């Protein structure tokens, strides 16, 4: 997304500098570094999430531009609507064909690979509108 090397280094240091300790039977077992993710309650978390959500948004827009994904036409909007994001929820609109759904799944898998995040499909729904 065009962030400079120094900025990316700062963020990596903020994320990777945390050390944790475990107490077992009243004795501290030493410190270890986190291998991935943010500390719970980390003030950077919402901002980093927004950056990642924007990356997903740009991937979906690029898919639409290339004709791989197709949204829905909405009166008053120049381009078809492909998605809406709010907080950590994303609604994706697509043509209800097997080909377009397969393309959408490929885009989601690509997002998972580049972001390191995983879509929880058990919390996801596929809904058809005017689909037999």
Coordinates of N, CA, C and O in Angstrom, one line a residue:
X1 N 0.8 -1.2 0.0 CA 0.0 0.0 0.0 C 0.9 1.3 0.0 O 0.4 2.3 0.2
X2 N 2.1 1.1 -0.2 CA 3.0 2.3 -0.4 C 3.6 2.8 0.9 O 4.2 3.8 0.9
X3 N 3.6 2.0 2.0 CA 4.2 2.4 3.2 C 5.7 2.3 3.1 O 6.2 1.3 2.5
X4 N 6.4 3.3 3.6 CA 7.9 3.3 3.5 C 8.5 2.2 4.4 O 7.9 1.6 5.3
X5 N 9.8 1.9 4.0 CA 10.5 0.8 4.7 C 10.6 1.1 6.2 O 10.4 0.2 7.1
X6 N 10.9 2.4 6.6 CA 11.1 2.8 8.0 C 9.8 2.5 8.8 O 9.8 2.0 9.9
X7 N 8.6 2.9 8.2 CA 7.4 2.8 8.8 C 7.1 1.3 9.0 O 6.6 0.9 10.1
X8 N 7.3 0.5 8.0 CA 7.1 -1.0 8.1 C 7.9 -1.6 9.2 O 7.5 -2.5 9.9
X9 N 9.2 -1.1 9.3 CA 10.1 -1.6 10.3 C 9.6 -1.2 11.7 O 9.6 -2.1 12.6
X10 N 9.1 0.0 11.9 CA 8.5 0.4 13.2 C 7.4 -0.5 13.6 O 7.3 -1.0 14.7
X11 N 6.5 -0.8 12.7 CA 5.3 -1.6 13.0 C 5.8 -3.0 13.3 O 5.3 -3.6 14.3
X12 N 6.7 -3.6 12.5 CA 7.2 -4.9 12.8 C 7.9 -5.0 14.2 O 7.7 -5.9 14.9
X13 N 8.6 -3.9 14.6 CA 9.2 -3.9 15.9 C 8.1 -3.8 17.0 O 8.3 -4.4 18.0
X14 N 7.1 -3.0 16.8 CA 6.0 -2.9 17.8 C 5.4 -4.3 18.0 O 5.0 -4.7 19.1
X15 N 5.1 -5.0 16.9 CA 4.5 -6.3 17.0 C 5.4 -7.3 17.5 O 5.0 -8.2 18.3
X16 N 6.6 -7.4 17.1 CA 7.5 -8.4 17.4 C 8.4 -8.3 18.6 O 9.1 -9.1 19.0
X17 N 8.2 -7.1 19.3 CA 9.1 -6.9 20.5 C 8.5 -7.4 21.8 O 9.1 -7.3 22.8
X18 N 7.2 -7.8 21.8 CA 6.6 -8.3 23.0 C 7.2 -9.6 23.5 O 7.5 -10.5 22.7
X19 N 7.4 -9.7 24.8 CA 7.8 -10.9 25.4 C 6.8 -11.4 26.4 O 6.2 -10.5 27.1
X20 N 6.6 -12.7 26.6 CA 5.6 -13.2 27.5 C 6.2 -14.1 28.5 O 7.3 -14.7 28.2
X21 N 5.6 -14.3 29.6 CA 6.1 -15.3 30.6 C 4.9 -16.1 31.1 O 3.7 -15.6 31.1
X22 N 5.1 -17.3 31.4 CA 4.1 -18.2 31.9 C 4.5 -18.6 33.4 O 5.6 -18.8 33.7
X23 N 3.5 -18.5 34.2 CA 3.7 -19.0 35.6 C 3.0 -20.3 35.8 O 1.8 -20.4 35.5
X24 N 3.8 -21.3 36.2 CA 3.2 -22.6 36.4 C 3.6 -23.1 37.9 O 4.7 -23.0 38.3
X25 N 2.5 -23.4 38.6 CA 2.7 -23.8 40.0 C 3.5 -22.7 40.8 O 4.3 -23.0 41.6
X26 N 3.2 -21.4 40.5 CA 3.8 -20.3 41.2 C 5.2 -20.0 40.8 O 5.8 -19.0 41.3
X27 N 5.7 -20.6 39.8 CA 7.1 -20.3 39.3 C 7.1 -19.8 37.9 O 6.4 -20.4 37.0
X28 N 7.8 -18.7 37.7 CA 7.9 -18.2 36.3 C 8.8 -19.1 35.5 O 9.9 -19.5 35.9
X29 N 8.4 -19.4 34.3 CA 9.1 -20.4 33.4 C 10.0 -19.6 32.4 O 10.5 -20.2 31.5
X30 N 10.2 -18.3 32.6 CA 11.0 -17.6 31.7 C 10.2 -16.9 30.6 O 9.0 -17.0 30.6
X31 N 10.9 -16.1 29.7 CA 10.2 -15.3 28.7 C 10.3 -16.0 27.4 O 11.3 -16.7 27.1
X32 N 9.3 -15.7 26.5 CA 9.4 -16.1 25.1 C 8.7 -15.1 24.3 O 7.9 -14.3 24.8
X33 N 9.1 -15.0 23.0 CA 8.5 -14.1 22.1 C 7.3 -14.6 21.4 O 7.2 -15.9 21.2
X34 N 6.4 -13.8 21.1 CA 5.2 -14.2 20.3 C 5.7 -14.5 18.9 O 6.5 -13.9 18.3
X35 N 5.1 -15.6 18.4 CA 5.5 -16.0 17.0 C 4.6 -15.3 15.9 O 5.0 -15.2 14.8
X36 N 3.4 -14.8 16.3 CA 2.6 -14.1 15.4 C 1.4 -13.4 16.1 O 1.1 -13.7 17.3
X37 N 0.8 -12.5 15.4 CA -0.3 -11.8 16.0 C 0.0 -10.7 16.9 O 1.2 -10.4 17.2
X38 N -1.0 -10.0 17.4 CA -0.9 -8.9 18.3 C -1.3 -9.3 19.7 O -2.1 -10.2 19.8
X39 N -0.8 -8.5 20.6 CA -1.3 -8.7 22.0 C -2.7 -8.3 22.1 O -3.1 -7.3 21.5
X40 N -3.5 -9.0 23.0 CA -4.9 -8.6 23.2 C -4.9 -7.2 23.7 O -4.2 -6.8 24.7
X41 N -5.7 -6.3 23.2 CA -5.9 -4.9 23.6 C -4.8 -4.0 23.1 O -4.7 -2.9 23.5
X42 N -4.0 -4.5 22.2 CA -2.9 -3.7 21.6 C -3.6 -2.5 20.9 O -4.5 -2.7 20.0
X43 N -3.1 -1.2 21.2 CA -3.8 -0.1 20.5 C -3.5 0.0 19.0 O -4.2 0.7 18.3
X44 N -2.5 -0.7 18.5 CA -2.3 -0.7 17.1 C -3.3 -1.6 16.3 O -3.5 -1.4 15.1
X45 N -3.9 -2.5 17.0 CA -4.8 -3.5 16.4 C -5.9 -2.9 15.5 O -6.0 -3.4 14.3
X46 N -6.7 -2.0 15.9 CA -7.7 -1.5 15.0 C -7.2 -0.8 13.8 O -7.7 -0.9 12.7
X47 N -6.0 -0.1 13.9 CA -5.5 0.5 12.7 C -4.9 -0.5 11.7 O -5.1 -0.3 10.5
X48 N -4.2 -1.5 12.2 CA -3.7 -2.5 11.3 C -4.8 -3.3 10.7 O -4.7 -3.6 9.5
X49 N -5.9 -3.5 11.4 CA -7.0 -4.2 10.8 C -7.6 -3.4 9.7 O -7.9 -3.9 8.6
X50 N -7.7 -2.1 9.8 CA -8.2 -1.2 8.8 C -7.4 -1.3 7.5 O -7.9 -1.3 6.4
X51 N -6.0 -1.4 7.7 CA -5.1 -1.5 6.6 C -5.4 -2.8 5.8 O -5.5 -2.8 4.6
X52 N -5.5 -3.9 6.6 CA -5.8 -5.2 6.0 C -7.1 -5.2 5.3 O -7.3 -5.7 4.2
X53 N -8.2 -4.6 5.9 CA -9.5 -4.6 5.4 C -9.5 -3.8 4.1 O -10.2 -4.1 3.1
X54 N -8.7 -2.7 4.0 CA -8.6 -1.9 2.8 C -7.9 -2.7 1.7 O -8.3 -2.6 0.5
X55 N -6.9 -3.6 2.0 CA -6.3 -4.5 1.1 C -7.3 -5.4 0.5 O -7.3 -5.6 -0.8
X56 N -8.2 -6.0 1.3 CA -9.3 -6.8 0.8 C -10.2 -6.1 -0.2 O -10.5 -6.5 -1.3
X57 N -10.5 -4.9 0.2 CA -11.4 -4.0 -0.6 C -10.8 -3.7 -2.0 O -11.4 -3.8 -3.0
X58 N -9.5 -3.4 -2.0 CA -8.8 -3.2 -3.2 C -8.7 -4.4 -4.1 O -8.8 -4.3 -5.3
X59 N -8.5 -5.6 -3.5 CA -8.5 -6.8 -4.2 C -9.8 -7.1 -4.9 O -9.9 -7.5 -6.1
X60 N -10.9 -6.8 -4.2 CA -12.3 -7.0 -4.8 C -12.5 -6.0 -5.9 O -13.1 -6.4 -6.9
X61 N -12.1 -4.8 -5.7 CA -12.3 -3.8 -6.8 C -11.5 -4.2 -8.0 O -11.9 -4.0 -9.1
X62 N -10.2 -4.6 -7.8 CA -9.4 -5.1 -9.0 C -10.0 -6.2 -9.7 O -10.0 -6.3 -10.9
X63 N -10.6 -7.2 -8.9 CA -11.3 -8.3 -9.6 C -12.5 -7.8 -10.4 O -12.8 -8.4 -11.5
X64 N -13.2 -6.8 -9.9 CA -14.3 -6.2 -10.7 C -13.8 -5.6 -12.0 O -14.4 -5.8 -13.0
X65 N -12.7 -4.8 -11.8 CA -12.2 -4.1 -13.0 C -11.7 -5.1 -14.1 O -11.9 -4.8 -15.3
X66 N -11.2 -6.3 -13.7 CA -10.7 -7.3 -14.6 C -11.9 -8.2 -15.1 O -11.6 -9.1 -15.9
X67 N -13.1 -8.0 -14.6 CA -14.2 -8.8 -15.0 C -14.3 -10.2 -14.4 O -15.1 -11.0 -14.7
X68 N -13.4 -10.4 -13.4 CA -13.4 -11.7 -12.7 C -14.6 -11.7 -11.7 O -15.2 -12.8 -11.5
X69 N -14.8 -10.6 -11.0 CA -15.9 -10.5 -10.1 C -16.9 -9.5 -10.6 O -16.6 -8.6 -11.3
X70 N -18.2 -9.8 -10.3 CA -19.2 -8.9 -10.8 C -20.2 -8.6 -9.6 O -20.7 -9.5 -9.0
X71 N -20.4 -7.3 -9.3 CA -21.3 -7.0 -8.2 C -22.7 -6.9 -8.7 O -23.1 -7.5 -9.7
X72 N -23.5 -6.1 -8.0 CA -24.9 -5.9 -8.3 C -25.1 -4.5 -8.7 O -24.5 -3.6 -8.2
X73 N -26.0 -4.2 -9.6 CA -26.4 -2.9 -10.0 C -27.3 -2.2 -9.0 O -28.3 -2.8 -8.5
X74 N -26.9 -1.0 -8.6 CA -27.7 -0.3 -7.6 C -28.1 1.1 -8.3 O -27.2 1.8 -8.7
X75 N -29.4 1.4 -8.3 CA -29.7 2.7 -8.9 C -29.0 3.9 -8.2 O -28.9 3.9 -7.0
X76 N -28.4 4.8 -9.0 CA -27.7 5.9 -8.5 C -26.2 5.7 -8.4 O -25.5 6.6 -8.2
X77 N -25.7 4.5 -8.5 CA -24.3 4.2 -8.4 C -23.8 3.9 -9.9 O -24.5 3.2 -10.6
X78 N -22.7 4.5 -10.2 CA -22.2 4.4 -11.6 C -21.7 2.9 -11.8 O -21.9 2.4 -12.9
X79 N -21.0 2.4 -10.8 CA -20.4 1.0 -11.0 C -21.2 0.0 -10.1 O -21.8 0.4 -9.1
X80 N -21.2 -1.2 -10.5 CA -21.9 -2.2 -9.7 C -21.2 -2.3 -8.3 O -20.0 -2.1 -8.1
X81 N -22.0 -2.6 -7.3 CA -21.6 -2.7 -5.9 C -21.1 -4.1 -5.7 O -21.8 -5.1 -5.9
X82 N -19.8 -4.2 -5.3 CA -19.2 -5.5 -5.1 C -19.1 -5.9 -3.6 O -19.2 -7.1 -3.3
X83 N -19.0 -4.9 -2.8 CA -18.9 -5.2 -1.3 C -19.2 -4.0 -0.5 O -19.1 -2.9 -0.9
X84 N -19.5 -4.3 0.8 CA -19.7 -3.3 1.8 C -18.9 -3.8 3.1 O -19.0 -5.0 3.4
X85 N -18.1 -3.0 3.7 CA -17.4 -3.4 4.9 C -17.8 -2.5 6.1 O -18.0 -1.3 5.9
X86 N -18.0 -3.1 7.2 CA -18.2 -2.4 8.5 C -17.6 -3.1 9.6 O -17.9 -4.3 9.8
X87 N -16.7 -2.4 10.3 CA -15.9 -3.1 11.4 C -15.3 -4.3 10.8 O -14.5 -4.2 9.9
X88 N -15.5 -5.5 11.4 CA -14.9 -6.7 10.9 C -15.8 -7.6 10.1 O -15.6 -8.8 9.9
X89 N -16.9 -7.0 9.6 CA -17.9 -7.7 8.7 C -17.7 -7.2 7.3 O -17.5 -6.0 7.0
X90 N -17.8 -8.1 6.4 CA -17.8 -7.8 5.0 C -18.9 -8.5 4.3 O -19.1 -9.7 4.4
X91 N -19.7 -7.7 3.5 CA -20.8 -8.3 2.6 C -20.2 -8.2 1.2 O -19.8 -7.1 0.8
X92 N -20.2 -9.3 0.5 CA -19.8 -9.4 -0.9 C -20.9 -9.7 -1.8 O -21.6 -10.7 -1.5
X93 N -21.1 -9.0 -2.8 CA -22.2 -9.2 -3.7 C -21.7 -9.7 -5.0 O -20.7 -9.2 -5.6
X94 N -22.3 -10.8 -5.5 CA -21.8 -11.4 -6.8 C -22.9 -12.0 -7.6 O -24.0 -12.2 -7.0
X95 N -22.7 -12.1 -8.8 CA -23.6 -12.8 -9.7 C -23.7 -14.3 -9.2 O -22.7 -14.9 -8.8
X96 N -24.9 -14.8 -9.2 CA -25.1 -16.2 -8.7 C -24.9 -17.3 -9.7 O -25.7 -18.0 -10.1
X97 N -23.6 -17.3 -10.2 CA -23.2 -18.4 -11.2 C -22.1 -19.1 -10.5 O -21.3 -18.6 -9.7
X98 N -22.0 -20.4 -10.9 CA -20.9 -21.2 -10.3 C -19.5 -20.6 -10.6 O -18.6 -20.5 -9.7
X99 N -19.3 -20.1 -11.8 CA -18.1 -19.5 -12.2 C -17.7 -18.3 -11.3 O -16.6 -18.1 -10.9
X100 N -18.7 -17.4 -11.1 CA -18.4 -16.2 -10.3 C -18.1 -16.5 -8.9 O -17.3 -15.9 -8.2
X101 N -18.8 -17.5 -8.3 CA -18.6 -17.9 -6.9 C -17.2 -18.5 -6.8 O -16.5 -18.3 -5.8
X102 N -16.8 -19.3 -7.8 CA -15.5 -19.9 -7.8 C -14.4 -18.8 -7.8 O -13.4 -18.9 -7.1
X103 N -14.6 -17.8 -8.7 CA -13.7 -16.7 -8.7 C -13.6 -15.9 -7.4 O -12.5 -15.5 -7.0
X104 N -14.8 -15.8 -6.8 CA -14.8 -15.1 -5.5 C -14.0 -15.9 -4.4 O -13.2 -15.4 -3.7
X105 N -14.2 -17.2 -4.4 CA -13.4 -18.1 -3.5 C -11.9 -18.0 -3.8 O -11.1 -18.0 -2.8
X106 N -11.5 -17.9 -5.0 CA -10.1 -17.8 -5.4 C -9.6 -16.5 -4.8 O -8.5 -16.4 -4.2
X107 N -10.4 -15.4 -5.0 CA -9.9 -14.1 -4.5 C -9.8 -14.1 -2.9 O -8.8 -13.6 -2.4
X108 N -10.7 -14.8 -2.3 CA -10.7 -14.9 -0.8 C -9.4 -15.7 -0.4 O -8.7 -15.3 0.6
X109 N -9.2 -16.8 -1.1 CA -8.0 -17.6 -0.8 C -6.7 -16.8 -1.0 O -5.7 -16.9 -0.2
X110 N -6.6 -16.0 -2.1 CA -5.5 -15.1 -2.3 C -5.3 -14.1 -1.2 O -4.2 -13.9 -0.7
X111 N -6.4 -13.5 -0.7 CA -6.4 -12.6 0.4 C -5.8 -13.3 1.7 O -5.0 -12.8 2.4
X112 N -6.2 -14.5 1.9 CA -5.7 -15.3 3.1 C -4.2 -15.5 3.0 O -3.5 -15.3 3.9
X113 N -3.7 -15.8 1.8 CA -2.3 -16.1 1.6 C -1.5 -14.8 1.8 O -0.5 -14.8 2.5
X114 N -1.9 -13.7 1.2 CA -1.1 -12.4 1.3 C -1.3 -11.8 2.7 O -0.3 -11.1 3.2
X115 N -2.4 -12.0 3.4 CA -2.6 -11.3 4.7 C -2.2 -12.1 5.9 O -2.0 -11.6 7.0
X116 N -2.2 -13.5 5.7 CA -2.0 -14.3 6.9 C -3.2 -14.5 7.7 O -3.2 -15.3 8.7
X117 N -4.4 -13.9 7.3 CA -5.6 -14.1 8.0 C -6.4 -15.3 7.4 O -6.2 -15.6 6.3
X118 N -7.3 -15.8 8.2 CA -8.2 -16.9 7.7 C -9.6 -16.5 7.8 O -10.1 -16.0 8.9
X119 N -10.4 -16.7 6.8 CA -11.8 -16.5 6.8 C -12.5 -17.6 7.5 O -12.2 -18.8 7.3
X120 N -13.3 -17.3 8.5 CA -14.0 -18.3 9.3 C -15.3 -18.7 8.5 O -16.3 -18.0 8.7
X121 N -15.2 -19.7 7.7 CA -16.4 -20.1 6.9 C -17.5 -20.6 7.7 O -18.7 -20.6 7.3
X122 N -17.3 -21.1 8.9 CA -18.4 -21.5 9.8 C -19.2 -20.3 10.3 O -20.4 -20.5 10.7
X123 N -18.7 -19.1 10.2 CA -19.4 -17.9 10.6 C -19.9 -17.2 9.3 O -20.4 -16.1 9.5
X124 N -19.7 -17.7 8.2 CA -20.0 -17.1 6.9 C -21.3 -17.7 6.4 O -21.6 -18.8 6.6
X125 N -22.0 -16.9 5.6 CA -23.2 -17.3 5.0 C -23.2 -17.0 3.5 O -22.7 -16.0 3.1
X126 N -23.8 -17.8 2.7 CA -24.0 -17.6 1.3 C -25.5 -17.5 1.1 O -26.2 -18.5 1.3
X127 N -26.0 -16.4 0.7 CA -27.4 -16.2 0.5 C -27.7 -15.8 -1.0 O -27.1 -15.0 -1.6
X128 N -28.8 -16.4 -1.5 CA -29.2 -16.1 -2.9 C -30.4 -15.3 -2.9 O -31.3 -15.5 -2.0
X129 N -30.4 -14.3 -3.7 CA -31.6 -13.4 -3.9 C -32.1 -13.6 -5.3 O -31.4 -13.5 -6.3
X130 N -33.4 -14.0 -5.4 CA -34.0 -14.3 -6.7 C -33.2 -15.4 -7.4 O -33.0 -15.3 -8.7
X131 N -32.8 -16.4 -6.7 CA -32.1 -17.5 -7.3 C -32.9 -18.7 -7.0 O -33.3 -19.0 -5.9
X132 N -33.2 -19.5 -8.1 CA -34.0 -20.7 -7.9 C -33.3 -21.8 -7.1 O -32.0 -21.8 -7.0

